Every structure is written in C-alpha cells, then in structure tokens.
mmCIF file with all atom_site columns, N, CA, C and O in Angstrom:
data_model
loop_
_atom_site.group_PDB
_atom_site.id
_atom_site.type_symbol
_atom_site.label_atom_id
_atom_site.label_alt_id
_atom_site.label_comp_id
_atom_site.label_asym_id
_atom_site.label_entity_id
_atom_site.label_seq_id
_atom_site.pdbx_PDB_ins_code
_atom_site.Cartn_x
_atom_site.Cartn_y
_atom_site.Cartn_z
_atom_site.occupancy
_atom_site.B_iso_or_equiv
_atom_site.pdbx_formal_charge
_atom_site.auth_seq_id
_atom_site.auth_comp_id
_atom_site.auth_asym_id
_atom_site.auth_atom_id
_atom_site.pdbx_PDB_model_num
ATOM 1   N N  . MET T 1 1  ? 0.849   -1.183 0.000  1.00 0.00 ? 1  MET T N  1
ATOM 2   C CA . MET T 1 1  ? 0.000   0.000  0.000  1.00 0.00 ? 1  MET T CA 1
ATOM 3   C C  . MET T 1 1  ? 0.894   1.245  0.000  1.00 0.00 ? 1  MET T C  1
ATOM 4   O O  . MET T 1 1  ? 1.780   1.383  0.825  1.00 0.00 ? 1  MET T O  1
ATOM 5   N N  . GLU T 1 2  ? 0.642   2.118  -0.923 1.00 0.00 ? 2  GLU T N  1
ATOM 6   C CA . GLU T 1 2  ? 1.500   3.298  -1.084 1.00 0.00 ? 2  GLU T CA 1
ATOM 7   C C  . GLU T 1 2  ? 1.406   4.251  0.097  1.00 0.00 ? 2  GLU T C  1
ATOM 8   O O  . GLU T 1 2  ? 2.359   4.977  0.383  1.00 0.00 ? 2  GLU T O  1
ATOM 9   N N  . HIS T 1 3  ? 0.298   4.234  0.835  1.00 0.00 ? 3  HIS T N  1
ATOM 10  C CA . HIS T 1 3  ? 0.157   5.146  1.964  1.00 0.00 ? 3  HIS T CA 1
ATOM 11  C C  . HIS T 1 3  ? 1.176   4.833  3.063  1.00 0.00 ? 3  HIS T C  1
ATOM 12  O O  . HIS T 1 3  ? 1.660   5.748  3.729  1.00 0.00 ? 3  HIS T O  1
ATOM 13  N N  . ILE T 1 4  ? 1.507   3.569  3.234  1.00 0.00 ? 4  ILE T N  1
ATOM 14  C CA . ILE T 1 4  ? 2.517   3.197  4.224  1.00 0.00 ? 4  ILE T CA 1
ATOM 15  C C  . ILE T 1 4  ? 3.873   3.765  3.808  1.00 0.00 ? 4  ILE T C  1
ATOM 16  O O  . ILE T 1 4  ? 4.609   4.315  4.633  1.00 0.00 ? 4  ILE T O  1
ATOM 17  N N  . LEU T 1 5  ? 4.193   3.657  2.544  1.00 0.00 ? 5  LEU T N  1
ATOM 18  C CA . LEU T 1 5  ? 5.471   4.170  2.053  1.00 0.00 ? 5  LEU T CA 1
ATOM 19  C C  . LEU T 1 5  ? 5.568   5.682  2.217  1.00 0.00 ? 5  LEU T C  1
ATOM 20  O O  . LEU T 1 5  ? 6.579   6.202  2.695  1.00 0.00 ? 5  LEU T O  1
ATOM 21  N N  . TYR T 1 6  ? 4.502   6.372  1.826  1.00 0.00 ? 6  TYR T N  1
ATOM 22  C CA . TYR T 1 6  ? 4.505   7.834  1.945  1.00 0.00 ? 6  TYR T CA 1
ATOM 23  C C  . TYR T 1 6  ? 4.554   8.259  3.411  1.00 0.00 ? 6  TYR T C  1
ATOM 24  O O  . TYR T 1 6  ? 5.278   9.192  3.771  1.00 0.00 ? 6  TYR T O  1
ATOM 25  N N  . ALA T 1 7  ? 3.779   7.598  4.240  1.00 0.00 ? 7  ALA T N  1
ATOM 26  C CA . ALA T 1 7  ? 3.767   7.942  5.663  1.00 0.00 ? 7  ALA T CA 1
ATOM 27  C C  . ALA T 1 7  ? 5.146   7.725  6.278  1.00 0.00 ? 7  ALA T C  1
ATOM 28  O O  . ALA T 1 7  ? 5.623   8.548  7.063  1.00 0.00 ? 7  ALA T O  1
ATOM 29  N N  . GLY T 1 8  ? 5.795   6.635  5.904  1.00 0.00 ? 8  GLY T N  1
ATOM 30  C CA . GLY T 1 8  ? 7.142   6.375  6.405  1.00 0.00 ? 8  GLY T CA 1
ATOM 31  C C  . GLY T 1 8  ? 8.135   7.431  5.958  1.00 0.00 ? 8  GLY T C  1
ATOM 32  O O  . GLY T 1 8  ? 8.994   7.865  6.734  1.00 0.00 ? 8  GLY T O  1
ATOM 33  N N  . ARG T 1 9  ? 7.995   7.863  4.724  1.00 0.00 ? 9  ARG T N  1
ATOM 34  C CA . ARG T 1 9  ? 8.888   8.903  4.205  1.00 0.00 ? 9  ARG T CA 1
ATOM 35  C C  . ARG T 1 9  ? 8.677   10.215 4.949  1.00 0.00 ? 9  ARG T C  1
ATOM 36  O O  . ARG T 1 9  ? 9.630   10.863 5.372  1.00 0.00 ? 9  ARG T O  1
ATOM 37  N N  . TRP T 1 10 ? 7.416   10.603 5.136  1.00 0.00 ? 10 TRP T N  1
ATOM 38  C CA . TRP T 1 10 ? 7.134   11.847 5.861  1.00 0.00 ? 10 TRP T CA 1
ATOM 39  C C  . TRP T 1 10 ? 7.605   11.754 7.303  1.00 0.00 ? 10 TRP T C  1
ATOM 40  O O  . TRP T 1 10 ? 8.119   12.730 7.856  1.00 0.00 ? 10 TRP T O  1
ATOM 41  N N  . PHE T 1 11 ? 7.453   10.583 7.914  1.00 0.00 ? 11 PHE T N  1
ATOM 42  C CA . PHE T 1 11 ? 7.900   10.394 9.294  1.00 0.00 ? 11 PHE T CA 1
ATOM 43  C C  . PHE T 1 11 ? 9.412   10.599 9.407  1.00 0.00 ? 11 PHE T C  1
ATOM 44  O O  . PHE T 1 11 ? 9.886   11.286 10.311 1.00 0.00 ? 11 PHE T O  1
ATOM 45  N N  . LYS T 1 12 ? 10.150  10.034 8.484  1.00 0.00 ? 12 LYS T N  1
ATOM 46  C CA . LYS T 1 12 ? 11.611  10.180 8.498  1.00 0.00 ? 12 LYS T CA 1
ATOM 47  C C  . LYS T 1 12 ? 12.047  11.621 8.292  1.00 0.00 ? 12 LYS T C  1
ATOM 48  O O  . LYS T 1 12 ? 13.108  12.027 8.749  1.00 0.00 ? 12 LYS T O  1
ATOM 49  N N  . GLU T 1 13 ? 11.211  12.397 7.608  1.00 0.00 ? 13 GLU T N  1
ATOM 50  C CA . GLU T 1 13 ? 11.515  13.807 7.361  1.00 0.00 ? 13 GLU T CA 1
ATOM 51  C C  . GLU T 1 13 ? 10.908  14.717 8.436  1.00 0.00 ? 13 GLU T C  1
ATOM 52  O O  . GLU T 1 13 ? 10.903  15.934 8.286  1.00 0.00 ? 13 GLU T O  1
ATOM 53  N N  . ASN T 1 14 ? 10.401  14.108 9.516  1.00 0.00 ? 14 ASN T N  1
ATOM 54  C CA . ASN T 1 14 ? 9.776   14.837 10.622 1.00 0.00 ? 14 ASN T CA 1
ATOM 55  C C  . ASN T 1 14 ? 8.580   15.678 10.186 1.00 0.00 ? 14 ASN T C  1
ATOM 56  O O  . ASN T 1 14 ? 8.271   16.700 10.796 1.00 0.00 ? 14 ASN T O  1
ATOM 57  N N  . GLU T 1 15 ? 7.908   15.237 9.158  1.00 0.00 ? 15 GLU T N  1
ATOM 58  C CA . GLU T 1 15 ? 6.665   15.868 8.696  1.00 0.00 ? 15 GLU T CA 1
ATOM 59  C C  . GLU T 1 15 ? 5.502   15.032 9.238  1.00 0.00 ? 15 GLU T C  1
ATOM 60  O O  . GLU T 1 15 ? 4.831   14.305 8.503  1.00 0.00 ? 15 GLU T O  1
ATOM 61  N N  . PHE T 1 16 ? 5.273   15.164 10.545 1.00 0.00 ? 16 PHE T N  1
ATOM 62  C CA . PHE T 1 16 ? 4.341   14.270 11.218 1.00 0.00 ? 16 PHE T CA 1
ATOM 63  C C  . PHE T 1 16 ? 2.893   14.462 10.778 1.00 0.00 ? 16 PHE T C  1
ATOM 64  O O  . PHE T 1 16 ? 2.144   13.495 10.676 1.00 0.00 ? 16 PHE T O  1
ATOM 65  N N  . THR T 1 17 ? 2.507   15.679 10.512 1.00 0.00 ? 17 THR T N  1
ATOM 66  C CA . THR T 1 17 ? 1.125   15.930 10.074 1.00 0.00 ? 17 THR T CA 1
ATOM 67  C C  . THR T 1 17 ? 0.858   15.248 8.735  1.00 0.00 ? 17 THR T C  1
ATOM 68  O O  . THR T 1 17 ? -0.174  14.599 8.551  1.00 0.00 ? 17 THR T O  1
ATOM 69  N N  . LYS T 1 18 ? 1.793   15.386 7.815  1.00 0.00 ? 18 LYS T N  1
ATOM 70  C CA . LYS T 1 18 ? 1.635   14.748 6.501  1.00 0.00 ? 18 LYS T CA 1
ATOM 71  C C  . LYS T 1 18 ? 1.650   13.226 6.646  1.00 0.00 ? 18 LYS T C  1
ATOM 72  O O  . LYS T 1 18 ? 0.905   12.520 5.958  1.00 0.00 ? 18 LYS T O  1
ATOM 73  N N  . ALA T 1 19 ? 2.489   12.721 7.541  1.00 0.00 ? 19 ALA T N  1
ATOM 74  C CA . ALA T 1 19 ? 2.549   11.274 7.770  1.00 0.00 ? 19 ALA T CA 1
ATOM 75  C C  . ALA T 1 19 ? 1.222   10.768 8.311  1.00 0.00 ? 19 ALA T C  1
ATOM 76  O O  . ALA T 1 19 ? 0.712   9.735  7.855  1.00 0.00 ? 19 ALA T O  1
ATOM 77  N N  . LEU T 1 20 ? 0.654   11.495 9.257  1.00 0.00 ? 20 LEU T N  1
ATOM 78  C CA . LEU T 1 20 ? -0.640  11.082 9.813  1.00 0.00 ? 20 LEU T CA 1
ATOM 79  C C  . LEU T 1 20 ? -1.748  11.140 8.767  1.00 0.00 ? 20 LEU T C  1
ATOM 80  O O  . LEU T 1 20 ? -2.635  10.286 8.751  1.00 0.00 ? 20 LEU T O  1
ATOM 81  N N  . GLN T 1 21 ? -1.700  12.121 7.888  1.00 0.00 ? 21 GLN T N  1
ATOM 82  C CA . GLN T 1 21 ? -2.695  12.192 6.819  1.00 0.00 ? 21 GLN T CA 1
ATOM 83  C C  . GLN T 1 21 ? -2.620  10.951 5.934  1.00 0.00 ? 21 GLN T C  1
ATOM 84  O O  . GLN T 1 21 ? -3.651  10.395 5.544  1.00 0.00 ? 21 GLN T O  1
ATOM 85  N N  . GLU T 1 22 ? -1.416  10.517 5.608  1.00 0.00 ? 22 GLU T N  1
ATOM 86  C CA . GLU T 1 22 ? -1.265  9.308  4.791  1.00 0.00 ? 22 GLU T CA 1
ATOM 87  C C  . GLU T 1 22 ? -1.774  8.080  5.537  1.00 0.00 ? 22 GLU T C  1
ATOM 88  O O  . GLU T 1 22 ? -2.395  7.200  4.947  1.00 0.00 ? 22 GLU T O  1
ATOM 89  N N  . ILE T 1 23 ? -1.519  8.034  6.833  1.00 0.00 ? 23 ILE T N  1
ATOM 90  C CA . ILE T 1 23 ? -2.007  6.904  7.629  1.00 0.00 ? 23 ILE T CA 1
ATOM 91  C C  . ILE T 1 23 ? -3.536  6.880  7.619  1.00 0.00 ? 23 ILE T C  1
ATOM 92  O O  . ILE T 1 23 ? -4.141  5.832  7.418  1.00 0.00 ? 23 ILE T O  1
ATOM 93  N N  . TRP T 1 24 ? -4.150  8.038  7.807  1.00 0.00 ? 24 TRP T N  1
ATOM 94  C CA . TRP T 1 24 ? -5.619  8.091  7.814  1.00 0.00 ? 24 TRP T CA 1
ATOM 95  C C  . TRP T 1 24 ? -6.190  7.682  6.470  1.00 0.00 ? 24 TRP T C  1
ATOM 96  O O  . TRP T 1 24 ? -7.205  7.000  6.403  1.00 0.00 ? 24 TRP T O  1
ATOM 97  N N  . LEU T 1 25 ? -5.535  8.083  5.389  1.00 0.00 ? 25 LEU T N  1
ATOM 98  C CA . LEU T 1 25 ? -5.979  7.648  4.062  1.00 0.00 ? 25 LEU T CA 1
ATOM 99  C C  . LEU T 1 25 ? -5.829  6.132  3.917  1.00 0.00 ? 25 LEU T C  1
ATOM 100 O O  . LEU T 1 25 ? -6.675  5.468  3.321  1.00 0.00 ? 25 LEU T O  1
ATOM 101 N N  . GLY T 1 26 ? -4.748  5.606  4.445  1.00 0.00 ? 26 GLY T N  1
ATOM 102 C CA . GLY T 1 26 ? -4.545  4.157  4.412  1.00 0.00 ? 26 GLY T CA 1
ATOM 103 C C  . GLY T 1 26 ? -5.611  3.417  5.196  1.00 0.00 ? 26 GLY T C  1
ATOM 104 O O  . GLY T 1 26 ? -6.073  2.351  4.781  1.00 0.00 ? 26 GLY T O  1
ATOM 105 N N  . TYR T 1 27 ? -6.024  3.978  6.329  1.00 0.00 ? 27 TYR T N  1
ATOM 106 C CA . TYR T 1 27 ? -7.087  3.359  7.126  1.00 0.00 ? 27 TYR T CA 1
ATOM 107 C C  . TYR T 1 27 ? -8.411  3.307  6.371  1.00 0.00 ? 27 TYR T C  1
ATOM 108 O O  . TYR T 1 27 ? -9.225  2.417  6.617  1.00 0.00 ? 27 TYR T O  1
ATOM 109 N N  . LEU T 1 28 ? -8.645  4.249  5.470  1.00 0.00 ? 28 LEU T N  1
ATOM 110 C CA . LEU T 1 28 ? -9.862  4.199  4.666  1.00 0.00 ? 28 LEU T CA 1
ATOM 111 C C  . LEU T 1 28 ? -9.890  2.949  3.794  1.00 0.00 ? 28 LEU T C  1
ATOM 112 O O  . LEU T 1 28 ? -10.953 2.376  3.543  1.00 0.00 ? 28 LEU T O  1
ATOM 113 N N  . ILE T 1 29 ? -8.723  2.527  3.344  1.00 0.00 ? 29 ILE T N  1
ATOM 114 C CA . ILE T 1 29 ? -8.614  1.341  2.488  1.00 0.00 ? 29 ILE T CA 1
ATOM 115 C C  . ILE T 1 29 ? -8.575  0.074  3.326  1.00 0.00 ? 29 ILE T C  1
ATOM 116 O O  . ILE T 1 29 ? -9.221  -0.921 3.013  1.00 0.00 ? 29 ILE T O  1
ATOM 117 N N  . ASP T 1 30 ? -7.778  0.115  4.398  1.00 0.00 ? 30 ASP T N  1
ATOM 118 C CA . ASP T 1 30 ? -7.582  -1.070 5.241  1.00 0.00 ? 30 ASP T CA 1
ATOM 119 C C  . ASP T 1 30 ? -7.570  -0.631 6.709  1.00 0.00 ? 30 ASP T C  1
ATOM 120 O O  . ASP T 1 30 ? -6.512  -0.338 7.263  1.00 0.00 ? 30 ASP T O  1
ATOM 121 N N  . PRO T 1 31 ? -8.734  -0.577 7.349  1.00 0.00 ? 31 PRO T N  1
ATOM 122 C CA . PRO T 1 31 ? -8.811  -0.037 8.706  1.00 0.00 ? 31 PRO T CA 1
ATOM 123 C C  . PRO T 1 31 ? -8.108  -0.867 9.776  1.00 0.00 ? 31 PRO T C  1
ATOM 124 O O  . PRO T 1 31 ? -7.884  -0.377 10.874 1.00 0.00 ? 31 PRO T O  1
ATOM 125 N N  . PHE T 1 32 ? -7.728  -2.090 9.462  1.00 0.00 ? 32 PHE T N  1
ATOM 126 C CA . PHE T 1 32 ? -7.089  -2.949 10.461 1.00 0.00 ? 32 PHE T CA 1
ATOM 127 C C  . PHE T 1 32 ? -5.635  -3.258 10.120 1.00 0.00 ? 32 PHE T C  1
ATOM 128 O O  . PHE T 1 32 ? -5.070  -4.233 10.619 1.00 0.00 ? 32 PHE T O  1
ATOM 129 N N  . ASN T 1 33 ? -5.022  -2.421 9.300  1.00 0.00 ? 33 ASN T N  1
ATOM 130 C CA . ASN T 1 33 ? -3.650  -2.662 8.865  1.00 0.00 ? 33 ASN T CA 1
ATOM 131 C C  . ASN T 1 33 ? -2.689  -2.465 10.035 1.00 0.00 ? 33 ASN T C  1
ATOM 132 O O  . ASN T 1 33 ? -2.625  -1.389 10.630 1.00 0.00 ? 33 ASN T O  1
ATOM 133 N N  . GLU T 1 34 ? -1.933  -3.513 10.356 1.00 0.00 ? 34 GLU T N  1
ATOM 134 C CA . GLU T 1 34 ? -1.020  -3.469 11.503 1.00 0.00 ? 34 GLU T CA 1
ATOM 135 C C  . GLU T 1 34 ? 0.177   -2.562 11.257 1.00 0.00 ? 34 GLU T C  1
ATOM 136 O O  . GLU T 1 34 ? 0.673   -1.928 12.187 1.00 0.00 ? 34 GLU T O  1
ATOM 137 N N  . GLN T 1 35 ? 0.651   -2.480 10.011 1.00 0.00 ? 35 GLN T N  1
ATOM 138 C CA . GLN T 1 35 ? 1.779   -1.597 9.709  1.00 0.00 ? 35 GLN T CA 1
ATOM 139 C C  . GLN T 1 35 ? 1.396   -0.141 9.907  1.00 0.00 ? 35 GLN T C  1
ATOM 140 O O  . GLN T 1 35 ? 2.182   0.649  10.433 1.00 0.00 ? 35 GLN T O  1
ATOM 141 N N  . LEU T 1 36 ? 0.193   0.220  9.490  1.00 0.00 ? 36 LEU T N  1
ATOM 142 C CA . LEU T 1 36 ? -0.281  1.583  9.696  1.00 0.00 ? 36 LEU T CA 1
ATOM 143 C C  . LEU T 1 36 ? -0.391  1.884  11.188 1.00 0.00 ? 36 LEU T C  1
ATOM 144 O O  . LEU T 1 36 ? 0.010   2.959  11.635 1.00 0.00 ? 36 LEU T O  1
ATOM 145 N N  . ALA T 1 37 ? -0.926  0.966  11.948 1.00 0.00 ? 37 ALA T N  1
ATOM 146 C CA . ALA T 1 37 ? -1.093  1.164  13.385 1.00 0.00 ? 37 ALA T CA 1
ATOM 147 C C  . ALA T 1 37 ? 0.263   1.327  14.070 1.00 0.00 ? 37 ALA T C  1
ATOM 148 O O  . ALA T 1 37 ? 0.419   2.181  14.955 1.00 0.00 ? 37 ALA T O  1
ATOM 149 N N  . LYS T 1 38 ? 1.233   0.527  13.668 1.00 0.00 ? 38 LYS T N  1
ATOM 150 C CA . LYS T 1 38 ? 2.572   0.619  14.268 1.00 0.00 ? 38 LYS T CA 1
ATOM 151 C C  . LYS T 1 38 ? 3.204   1.972  13.957 1.00 0.00 ? 38 LYS T C  1
ATOM 152 O O  . LYS T 1 38 ? 3.772   2.629  14.839 1.00 0.00 ? 38 LYS T O  1
ATOM 153 N N  . LEU T 1 39 ? 3.110   2.396  12.715 1.00 0.00 ? 39 LEU T N  1
ATOM 154 C CA . LEU T 1 39 ? 3.681   3.674  12.321 1.00 0.00 ? 39 LEU T CA 1
ATOM 155 C C  . LEU T 1 39 ? 2.957   4.829  13.012 1.00 0.00 ? 39 LEU T C  1
ATOM 156 O O  . LEU T 1 39 ? 3.589   5.787  13.463 1.00 0.00 ? 39 LEU T O  1
ATOM 157 N N  . GLU T 1 40 ? 1.649   4.705  13.142 1.00 0.00 ? 40 GLU T N  1
ATOM 158 C CA . GLU T 1 40 ? 0.892   5.746  13.840 1.00 0.00 ? 40 GLU T CA 1
ATOM 159 C C  . GLU T 1 40 ? 1.347   5.866  15.289 1.00 0.00 ? 40 GLU T C  1
ATOM 160 O O  . GLU T 1 40 ? 1.505   6.976  15.805 1.00 0.00 ? 40 GLU T O  1
ATOM 161 N N  . SER T 1 41 ? 1.588   4.752  15.942 1.00 0.00 ? 41 SER T N  1
ATOM 162 C CA . SER T 1 41 ? 2.038   4.809  17.333 1.00 0.00 ? 41 SER T CA 1
ATOM 163 C C  . SER T 1 41 ? 3.433   5.419  17.437 1.00 0.00 ? 41 SER T C  1
ATOM 164 O O  . SER T 1 41 ? 3.730   6.138  18.391 1.00 0.00 ? 41 SER T O  1
ATOM 165 N N  . GLN T 1 42 ? 4.294   5.177  16.451 1.00 0.00 ? 42 GLN T N  1
ATOM 166 C CA . GLN T 1 42 ? 5.625   5.787  16.443 1.00 0.00 ? 42 GLN T CA 1
ATOM 167 C C  . GLN T 1 42 ? 5.522   7.305  16.294 1.00 0.00 ? 42 GLN T C  1
ATOM 168 O O  . GLN T 1 42 ? 6.241   8.057  16.941 1.00 0.00 ? 42 GLN T O  1
ATOM 169 N N  . ILE T 1 43 ? 4.608   7.735  15.438 1.00 0.00 ? 43 ILE T N  1
ATOM 170 C CA . ILE T 1 43 ? 4.441   9.177  15.209 1.00 0.00 ? 43 ILE T CA 1
ATOM 171 C C  . ILE T 1 43 ? 3.874   9.850  16.453 1.00 0.00 ? 43 ILE T C  1
ATOM 172 O O  . ILE T 1 43 ? 4.365   10.898 16.863 1.00 0.00 ? 43 ILE T O  1
ATOM 173 N N  . THR T 1 44 ? 2.853   9.259  17.056 1.00 0.00 ? 44 THR T N  1
ATOM 174 C CA . THR T 1 44 ? 2.272   9.881  18.238 1.00 0.00 ? 44 THR T CA 1
ATOM 175 C C  . THR T 1 44 ? 3.273   9.904  19.386 1.00 0.00 ? 44 THR T C  1
ATOM 176 O O  . THR T 1 44 ? 3.303   10.871 20.162 1.00 0.00 ? 44 THR T O  1
ATOM 177 N N  . ALA T 1 45 ? 4.125   8.899  19.484 1.00 0.00 ? 45 ALA T N  1
ATOM 178 C CA . ALA T 1 45 ? 5.175   8.906  20.510 1.00 0.00 ? 45 ALA T CA 1
ATOM 179 C C  . ALA T 1 45 ? 6.174   10.030 20.226 1.00 0.00 ? 45 ALA T C  1
ATOM 180 O O  . ALA T 1 45 ? 6.627   10.726 21.138 1.00 0.00 ? 45 ALA T O  1
ATOM 181 N N  . ALA T 1 46 ? 6.516   10.229 18.963 1.00 0.00 ? 46 ALA T N  1
ATOM 182 C CA . ALA T 1 46 ? 7.451   11.295 18.585 1.00 0.00 ? 46 ALA T CA 1
ATOM 183 C C  . ALA T 1 46 ? 6.847   12.664 18.877 1.00 0.00 ? 46 ALA T C  1
ATOM 184 O O  . ALA T 1 46 ? 7.570   13.617 19.191 1.00 0.00 ? 46 ALA T O  1
ATOM 185 N N  . LEU T 1 47 ? 5.536   12.758 18.786 1.00 0.00 ? 47 LEU T N  1
ATOM 186 C CA . LEU T 1 47 ? 4.849   14.020 19.073 1.00 0.00 ? 47 LEU T CA 1
ATOM 187 C C  . LEU T 1 47 ? 4.624   14.217 20.567 1.00 0.00 ? 47 LEU T C  1
ATOM 188 O O  . LEU T 1 47 ? 4.159   15.272 20.994 1.00 0.00 ? 47 LEU T O  1
ATOM 189 N N  . GLY T 1 48 ? 4.911   13.186 21.359 1.00 0.00 ? 48 GLY T N  1
ATOM 190 C CA . GLY T 1 48 ? 4.704   13.272 22.789 1.00 0.00 ? 48 GLY T CA 1
ATOM 191 C C  . GLY T 1 48 ? 3.277   13.031 23.223 1.00 0.00 ? 48 GLY T C  1
ATOM 192 O O  . GLY T 1 48 ? 2.871   13.394 24.306 1.00 0.00 ? 48 GLY T O  1
ATOM 193 N N  . GLU T 1 49 ? 2.505   12.395 22.354 1.00 0.00 ? 49 GLU T N  1
ATOM 194 C CA . GLU T 1 49 ? 1.097   12.151 22.642 1.00 0.00 ? 49 GLU T CA 1
ATOM 195 C C  . GLU T 1 49 ? 0.834   10.701 23.024 1.00 0.00 ? 49 GLU T C  1
ATOM 196 O O  . GLU T 1 49 ? -0.286  10.331 23.308 1.00 0.00 ? 49 GLU T O  1
ATOM 197 N N  . GLY T 1 50 ? 1.832   9.864  22.938 1.00 0.00 ? 50 GLY T N  1
ATOM 198 C CA . GLY T 1 50 ? 1.563   8.457  23.162 1.00 0.00 ? 50 GLY T CA 1
ATOM 199 C C  . GLY T 1 50 ? 2.327   7.839  24.208 1.00 0.00 ? 50 GLY T C  1
ATOM 200 O O  . GLY T 1 50 ? 3.215   7.549  24.664 1.00 0.00 ? 50 GLY T O  1
#
C-alpha cells in the first residue's frame, strides 16, 4: 500500500502531520492494517502524545 510508504517517508523527514494524513488515508482502504497502526504509534510517541 502506497500510503505506508509515503507515511514512512514523511515520518523520516519529521513531517508528522503529513505522515498522519497518509495513515488516515490508508485506514480508509484497510482499517485494520497493523503496519499503519505501528507507524501511527511511532508518530504519536514522537509528538509526545503516546
């Protein structure tokens, strides 16, 4: 799924908002995707929210 790739790229570039947007788009396609959930938890931890 391309949303995982884009979200990972934005995460590495510290563009957390853009990364989360890609994750949310990915959830529209596959709401139970474990890779998306893992990446989302990494982003929220980096933001200090998790």
